[in-house]
Amino acid sequence: TIRAFVNAYVHPADLSGTMSAADVARLEEQLKALPREKEILRVEIRRPDGTIVAATEPGLQGAATPSSAEFDQARGGATQAAIGPAADAGAGPGAFATPTLLREFLPLTVGGEVLGVVGIWRDAVPILERLDQMRREIVIVTLTAGLVAAALLFLVFRSAQGRLTRQTAALLESTRRDPLTDTLNHGALVALLAEQIEGARADGRPLGIALVDIDNFRLLNDNHGHDAGDQALLAVAATL
């Protein structure tokens, strides 16, 4: 998703020189599409010296950022990720509404040279809660299997492992789906589109994309309620 965003909206000149106010506004307007509550909280595009080029938080353009081991590794060309307290976020000015963050630094490389770094800060609390839940399930399954006769131990373990695998697969799939229509959500769709574009470019084949909208959808919600709007979305999704 980040690769597709950078290829579409960030130019090497944005990272090497001073951007105009209009260019900063354009880039930050596009960045607003990336944050999601309890998911991505902030995105910063930085130069290698740590200066913020643009960010999802307004007013950070041009601000200096604290040095961190992860950022230093990223500007050396290595992708970095770590979970830690919000007080040690390594981000630009401003607080986060969560105690724990997953911070990621992705180098932007052109011709082998790192021209910038994309910093992403995610809410780590839901991630850790899911991990704790999986740990509890594993412990329960393990204790239950320990009480089963030796002759049945292998079958019980295989069943438990299969259940955990299905739950993990269902959990991963749920993060890619819209809960109402069960179609791909924004992040999954952008990632799929990026793969298709790169594949089409490599194969030298055309790629068709349809942008579909519902006429007067806001009027439908205003006049008939959001339940009617949800039904319309479900009907359109089923038709497509």
mmCIF file of C-alpha atoms in Angstrom:
data_model
loop_
_atom_site.group_PDB
_atom_site.id
_atom_site.type_symbol
_atom_site.label_atom_id
_atom_site.label_comp_id
_atom_site.label_asym_id
_atom_site.label_seq_id
_atom_site.Cartn_x
_atom_site.Cartn_y
_atom_site.Cartn_z
ATOM 1 C CA THR A 1 0.000 0.000 0.000
ATOM 2 C CA ILE A 2 2.769 2.434 0.908
ATOM 3 C CA ARG A 3 4.671 1.558 -2.271
ATOM 4 C CA ALA A 4 1.590 2.345 -4.355
ATOM 5 C CA PHE A 5 1.039 5.623 -2.478
ATOM 6 C CA VAL A 6 4.648 6.767 -2.877
ATOM 7 C CA ASN A 7 4.763 5.859 -6.573
ATOM 8 C CA ALA A 8 1.558 7.820 -7.157
ATOM 9 C CA TYR A 9 2.089 10.971 -5.094
ATOM 10 C CA VAL A 10 5.746 11.426 -4.043
ATOM 11 C CA HIS A 11 8.424 12.710 -6.420
ATOM 12 C CA PRO A 12 12.193 12.515 -5.811
ATOM 13 C CA ALA A 13 12.317 16.300 -6.028
ATOM 14 C CA ASP A 14 9.978 16.487 -3.012
ATOM 15 C CA LEU A 15 12.644 14.764 -0.909
ATOM 16 C CA SER A 16 15.708 16.616 -2.157
ATOM 17 C CA GLY A 17 14.550 20.234 -2.250
ATOM 18 C CA THR A 18 12.178 22.677 -0.621
ATOM 19 C CA MET A 19 8.539 21.966 -1.476
ATOM 20 C CA SER A 20 6.090 24.718 -2.187
ATOM 21 C CA ALA A 21 3.121 25.226 0.118
ATOM 22 C CA ALA A 22 0.820 23.961 -2.642
ATOM 23 C CA ASP A 23 2.857 20.764 -3.054
ATOM 24 C CA VAL A 24 2.840 20.158 0.700
ATOM 25 C CA ALA A 25 -0.926 20.703 0.824
ATOM 26 C CA ARG A 26 -1.409 18.300 -2.096
ATOM 27 C CA LEU A 27 0.673 15.584 -0.479
ATOM 28 C CA GLU A 28 -0.885 15.972 2.967
ATOM 29 C CA GLU A 29 -4.371 15.846 1.448
ATOM 30 C CA GLN A 30 -3.506 12.452 -0.055
ATOM 31 C CA LEU A 31 -1.946 11.287 3.224
ATOM 32 C CA LYS A 32 -5.271 11.821 5.013
ATOM 33 C CA ALA A 33 -6.602 8.682 3.316
ATOM 34 C CA LEU A 34 -4.120 6.411 5.149
ATOM 35 C CA PRO A 35 -4.949 6.727 8.903
ATOM 36 C CA ARG A 36 -7.621 4.468 10.416
ATOM 37 C CA GLU A 37 -8.889 4.434 14.011
ATOM 38 C CA LYS A 38 -7.149 1.695 16.046
ATOM 39 C CA GLU A 39 -4.960 0.964 13.022
ATOM 40 C CA ILE A 40 -2.644 3.516 11.380
ATOM 41 C CA LEU A 41 -2.488 6.637 13.583
ATOM 42 C CA ARG A 42 0.160 8.707 11.799
ATOM 43 C CA VAL A 43 2.309 8.702 8.672
ATOM 44 C CA GLU A 44 5.339 10.930 8.169
ATOM 45 C CA ILE A 45 7.481 11.348 5.059
ATOM 46 C CA ARG A 46 10.972 12.480 6.048
ATOM 47 C CA ARG A 47 14.235 13.430 4.455
ATOM 48 C CA PRO A 48 17.311 11.424 5.558
ATOM 49 C CA ASP A 49 18.253 14.187 8.015
ATOM 50 C CA GLY A 50 14.935 13.621 9.828
ATOM 51 C CA THR A 51 13.147 16.738 8.551
ATOM 52 C CA ILE A 52 9.449 16.088 7.963
ATOM 53 C CA VAL A 53 8.382 16.702 4.363
ATOM 54 C CA ALA A 54 4.694 15.979 4.934
ATOM 55 C CA ALA A 55 2.590 14.191 7.529
ATOM 56 C CA THR A 56 -0.962 13.204 8.330
ATOM 57 C CA GLU A 57 -0.792 15.573 11.316
ATOM 58 C CA PRO A 58 -1.146 19.180 10.111
ATOM 59 C CA GLY A 59 1.600 21.662 10.814
ATOM 60 C CA LEU A 60 4.516 19.215 11.050
ATOM 61 C CA GLN A 61 6.071 20.090 7.677
ATOM 62 C CA GLY A 62 9.651 21.264 8.202
ATOM 63 C CA ALA A 63 9.833 20.034 11.808
ATOM 64 C CA ALA A 64 12.908 18.165 13.023
ATOM 65 C CA THR A 65 12.429 14.710 14.544
ATOM 66 C CA PRO A 66 14.283 12.900 17.320
ATOM 67 C CA SER A 67 16.944 10.431 16.300
ATOM 68 C CA SER A 68 16.257 6.743 16.913
ATOM 69 C CA ALA A 69 18.014 3.474 16.148
ATOM 70 C CA GLU A 70 15.183 2.356 13.850
ATOM 71 C CA PHE A 71 15.250 5.571 11.807
ATOM 72 C CA ASP A 72 19.049 5.445 11.501
ATOM 73 C CA GLN A 73 18.828 1.883 10.175
ATOM 74 C CA ALA A 74 16.052 2.870 7.751
ATOM 75 C CA ARG A 75 17.982 5.757 6.235
ATOM 76 C CA GLY A 76 20.749 3.226 5.721
ATOM 77 C CA GLY A 77 18.362 1.218 3.544
ATOM 78 C CA ALA A 78 16.902 -1.370 5.969
ATOM 79 C CA THR A 79 13.195 -1.575 6.775
ATOM 80 C CA GLN A 80 12.622 -1.387 10.543
ATOM 81 C CA ALA A 81 9.717 -2.196 12.887
ATOM 82 C CA ALA A 82 9.375 -2.256 16.679
ATOM 83 C CA ILE A 83 6.677 -2.159 19.375
ATOM 84 C CA GLY A 84 7.154 0.192 22.305
ATOM 85 C CA PRO A 85 5.548 2.804 24.560
ATOM 86 C CA ALA A 86 4.041 5.927 23.012
ATOM 87 C CA ALA A 87 6.501 8.029 25.012
ATOM 88 C CA ASP A 88 9.307 6.482 22.936
ATOM 89 C CA ALA A 89 7.530 6.842 19.577
ATOM 90 C CA GLY A 90 10.365 8.547 17.727
ATOM 91 C CA ALA A 91 7.771 10.642 15.868
ATOM 92 C CA GLY A 92 7.429 14.336 15.233
ATOM 93 C CA PRO A 93 5.674 16.734 17.644
ATOM 94 C CA GLY A 94 2.293 15.680 19.003
ATOM 95 C CA ALA A 95 0.878 12.991 21.277
ATOM 96 C CA PHE A 96 -0.750 9.656 20.490
ATOM 97 C CA ALA A 97 -4.063 8.490 21.948
ATOM 98 C CA THR A 98 -2.713 5.031 22.811
ATOM 99 C CA PRO A 99 -0.133 3.793 25.335
ATOM 100 C CA THR A 100 1.647 1.398 22.969
ATOM 101 C CA LEU A 101 2.692 1.842 19.341
ATOM 102 C CA LEU A 102 3.992 -0.259 16.485
ATOM 103 C CA ARG A 103 6.443 2.001 14.649
ATOM 104 C CA GLU A 104 7.738 1.194 11.184
ATOM 105 C CA PHE A 105 10.333 2.985 9.068
ATOM 106 C CA LEU A 106 10.434 2.231 5.332
ATOM 107 C CA PRO A 107 13.330 3.623 3.233
ATOM 108 C CA LEU A 108 12.516 5.339 -0.082
ATOM 109 C CA THR A 109 15.273 4.305 -2.472
ATOM 110 C CA VAL A 110 15.952 5.555 -5.999
ATOM 111 C CA GLY A 111 18.891 4.096 -7.919
ATOM 112 C CA GLY A 112 20.349 2.566 -4.774
ATOM 113 C CA GLU A 113 20.277 5.884 -2.878
ATOM 114 C CA VAL A 114 17.954 6.447 0.078
ATOM 115 C CA LEU A 115 16.213 9.769 -0.594
ATOM 116 C CA GLY A 116 13.782 9.601 2.311
ATOM 117 C CA VAL A 117 11.986 7.480 4.886
ATOM 118 C CA VAL A 118 8.292 6.828 5.467
ATOM 119 C CA GLY A 119 7.414 6.499 9.157
ATOM 120 C CA ILE A 120 4.201 4.705 10.133
ATOM 121 C CA TRP A 121 2.802 4.580 13.662
ATOM 122 C CA ARG A 122 0.071 2.019 14.407
ATOM 123 C CA ASP A 123 -2.025 1.425 17.503
ATOM 124 C CA ALA A 124 -0.359 -1.689 18.969
ATOM 125 C CA VAL A 125 -3.040 -2.336 21.623
ATOM 126 C CA PRO A 126 -5.428 -4.286 19.320
ATOM 127 C CA ILE A 127 -2.466 -6.218 17.893
ATOM 128 C CA LEU A 128 -1.231 -7.207 21.363
ATOM 129 C CA GLU A 129 -4.766 -8.106 22.463
ATOM 130 C CA ARG A 130 -5.107 -10.470 19.501
ATOM 131 C CA LEU A 131 -1.730 -12.012 20.329
ATOM 132 C CA ASP A 132 -2.747 -12.459 23.995
ATOM 133 C CA GLN A 133 -5.996 -14.084 22.913
ATOM 134 C CA MET A 134 -4.111 -16.493 20.662
ATOM 135 C CA ARG A 135 -1.707 -17.290 23.515
ATOM 136 C CA ARG A 136 -4.616 -18.065 25.852
ATOM 137 C CA GLU A 137 -6.187 -20.346 23.263
ATOM 138 C CA ILE A 138 -2.893 -22.162 22.743
ATOM 139 C CA VAL A 139 -2.503 -22.691 26.506
ATOM 140 C CA ILE A 140 -6.074 -24.014 26.814
ATOM 141 C CA VAL A 141 -5.583 -26.397 23.926
ATOM 142 C CA THR A 142 -2.247 -27.594 25.311
ATOM 143 C CA LEU A 143 -3.654 -28.247 28.803
ATOM 144 C CA THR A 144 -6.648 -30.065 27.356
ATOM 145 C CA ALA A 145 -4.436 -32.238 25.180
ATOM 146 C CA GLY A 146 -2.323 -33.118 28.248
ATOM 147 C CA LEU A 147 -5.374 -34.764 29.876
ATOM 148 C CA VAL A 148 -6.129 -36.975 26.889
ATOM 149 C CA ALA A 149 -4.884 -40.542 26.682
ATOM 150 C CA ALA A 150 -1.581 -41.025 24.866
ATOM 151 C CA ALA A 151 -3.285 -42.892 22.057
ATOM 152 C CA LEU A 152 -5.466 -39.841 21.260
ATOM 153 C CA LEU A 153 -2.861 -37.137 21.865
ATOM 154 C CA PHE A 154 -1.784 -36.846 18.234
ATOM 155 C CA LEU A 155 -5.387 -36.513 16.993
ATOM 156 C CA VAL A 156 -6.257 -33.895 19.605
ATOM 157 C CA PHE A 157 -3.134 -31.867 18.817
ATOM 158 C CA ARG A 158 -3.829 -31.968 15.092
ATOM 159 C CA SER A 159 -7.429 -30.844 15.639
ATOM 160 C CA ALA A 160 -6.363 -27.991 17.910
ATOM 161 C CA GLN A 161 -3.660 -26.893 15.498
ATOM 162 C CA GLY A 162 -6.149 -26.942 12.624
ATOM 163 C CA ARG A 163 -8.579 -24.819 14.606
ATOM 164 C CA LEU A 164 -5.884 -22.277 15.454
ATOM 165 C CA THR A 165 -4.811 -22.163 11.819
ATOM 166 C CA ARG A 166 -8.382 -21.500 10.680
ATOM 167 C CA GLN A 167 -8.873 -18.820 13.335
ATOM 168 C CA THR A 168 -5.625 -17.139 12.348
ATOM 169 C CA ALA A 169 -6.590 -17.277 8.676
ATOM 170 C CA ALA A 170 -10.052 -15.896 9.479
ATOM 171 C CA LEU A 171 -8.502 -13.113 11.581
ATOM 172 C CA LEU A 172 -6.105 -12.125 8.807
ATOM 173 C CA GLU A 173 -8.878 -12.254 6.218
ATOM 174 C CA SER A 174 -11.182 -10.099 8.388
ATOM 175 C CA THR A 175 -8.603 -7.294 8.319
ATOM 176 C CA ARG A 176 -8.907 -7.236 4.502
ATOM 177 C CA ARG A 177 -12.706 -7.196 4.294
ATOM 178 C CA ASP A 178 -15.396 -4.551 4.687
ATOM 179 C CA PRO A 179 -17.681 -5.788 7.508
ATOM 180 C CA LEU A 180 -20.884 -4.751 5.687
ATOM 181 C CA THR A 181 -20.371 -5.919 2.089
ATOM 182 C CA ASP A 182 -17.539 -8.461 2.618
ATOM 183 C CA THR A 183 -15.694 -6.841 -0.281
ATOM 184 C CA LEU A 184 -12.031 -5.817 -0.098
ATOM 185 C CA ASN A 185 -11.458 -2.798 2.138
ATOM 186 C CA HIS A 186 -9.440 0.294 1.229
ATOM 187 C CA GLY A 187 -6.006 -1.018 2.211
ATOM 188 C CA ALA A 188 -6.458 -4.446 0.617
ATOM 189 C CA LEU A 189 -7.853 -2.925 -2.578
ATOM 190 C CA VAL A 190 -4.967 -0.474 -2.951
ATOM 191 C CA ALA A 191 -2.464 -3.293 -2.369
ATOM 192 C CA LEU A 192 -4.195 -5.497 -4.965
ATOM 193 C CA LEU A 193 -4.314 -2.618 -7.432
ATOM 194 C CA ALA A 194 -0.601 -1.957 -6.929
ATOM 195 C CA GLU A 195 0.189 -5.612 -7.659
ATOM 196 C CA GLN A 196 -1.983 -5.593 -10.781
ATOM 197 C CA ILE A 197 -0.411 -2.372 -12.072
ATOM 198 C CA GLU A 198 3.105 -3.724 -11.548
ATOM 199 C CA GLY A 199 2.157 -7.019 -13.212
ATOM 200 C CA ALA A 200 0.577 -5.259 -16.177
ATOM 201 C CA ARG A 201 3.621 -3.025 -16.575
ATOM 202 C CA ALA A 202 5.956 -6.028 -16.453
ATOM 203 C CA ASP A 203 3.864 -8.031 -18.943
ATOM 204 C CA GLY A 204 3.188 -5.086 -21.247
ATOM 205 C CA ARG A 205 -0.567 -5.613 -21.074
ATOM 206 C CA PRO A 206 -3.385 -3.114 -20.503
ATOM 207 C CA LEU A 207 -5.291 -2.896 -17.223
ATOM 208 C CA GLY A 208 -8.914 -1.766 -16.916
ATOM 209 C CA ILE A 209 -10.321 -0.201 -13.746
ATOM 210 C CA ALA A 210 -13.995 0.650 -13.155
ATOM 211 C CA LEU A 211 -14.912 3.413 -10.689
ATOM 212 C CA VAL A 212 -18.530 2.906 -9.611
ATOM 213 C CA ASP A 213 -20.605 5.350 -7.573
ATOM 214 C CA ILE A 214 -24.227 5.439 -6.363
ATOM 215 C CA ASP A 215 -26.034 8.540 -7.578
ATOM 216 C CA ASN A 216 -27.528 10.728 -4.841
ATOM 217 C CA PHE A 217 -26.394 8.308 -2.134
ATOM 218 C CA ARG A 218 -26.305 11.052 0.478
ATOM 219 C CA LEU A 219 -29.922 11.950 -0.282
ATOM 220 C CA LEU A 220 -30.862 8.290 0.139
ATOM 221 C CA ASN A 221 -29.273 8.241 3.604
ATOM 222 C CA ASP A 222 -30.802 11.589 4.579
ATOM 223 C CA ASN A 223 -34.338 10.722 3.432
ATOM 224 C CA HIS A 224 -34.578 7.022 4.236
ATOM 225 C CA GLY A 225 -31.953 6.412 6.915
ATOM 226 C CA HIS A 226 -28.618 4.628 7.004
ATOM 227 C CA ASP A 227 -30.261 1.190 7.097
ATOM 228 C CA ALA A 228 -31.645 1.853 3.623
ATOM 229 C CA GLY A 229 -28.200 3.070 2.541
ATOM 230 C CA ASP A 230 -26.628 -0.149 3.833
ATOM 231 C CA GLN A 231 -29.158 -2.191 1.859
ATOM 232 C CA ALA A 232 -28.305 -0.218 -1.277
ATOM 233 C CA LEU A 233 -24.580 -0.882 -0.762
ATOM 234 C CA LEU A 234 -25.264 -4.595 -0.269
ATOM 235 C CA ALA A 235 -27.353 -4.701 -3.458
ATOM 236 C CA VAL A 236 -24.647 -2.948 -5.485
ATOM 237 C CA ALA A 237 -21.925 -5.230 -4.067
ATOM 238 C CA ALA A 238 -24.014 -8.325 -4.882
ATOM 239 C CA THR A 239 -24.642 -7.061 -8.427
ATOM 240 C CA LEU A 240 -20.956 -6.355 -9.035
#
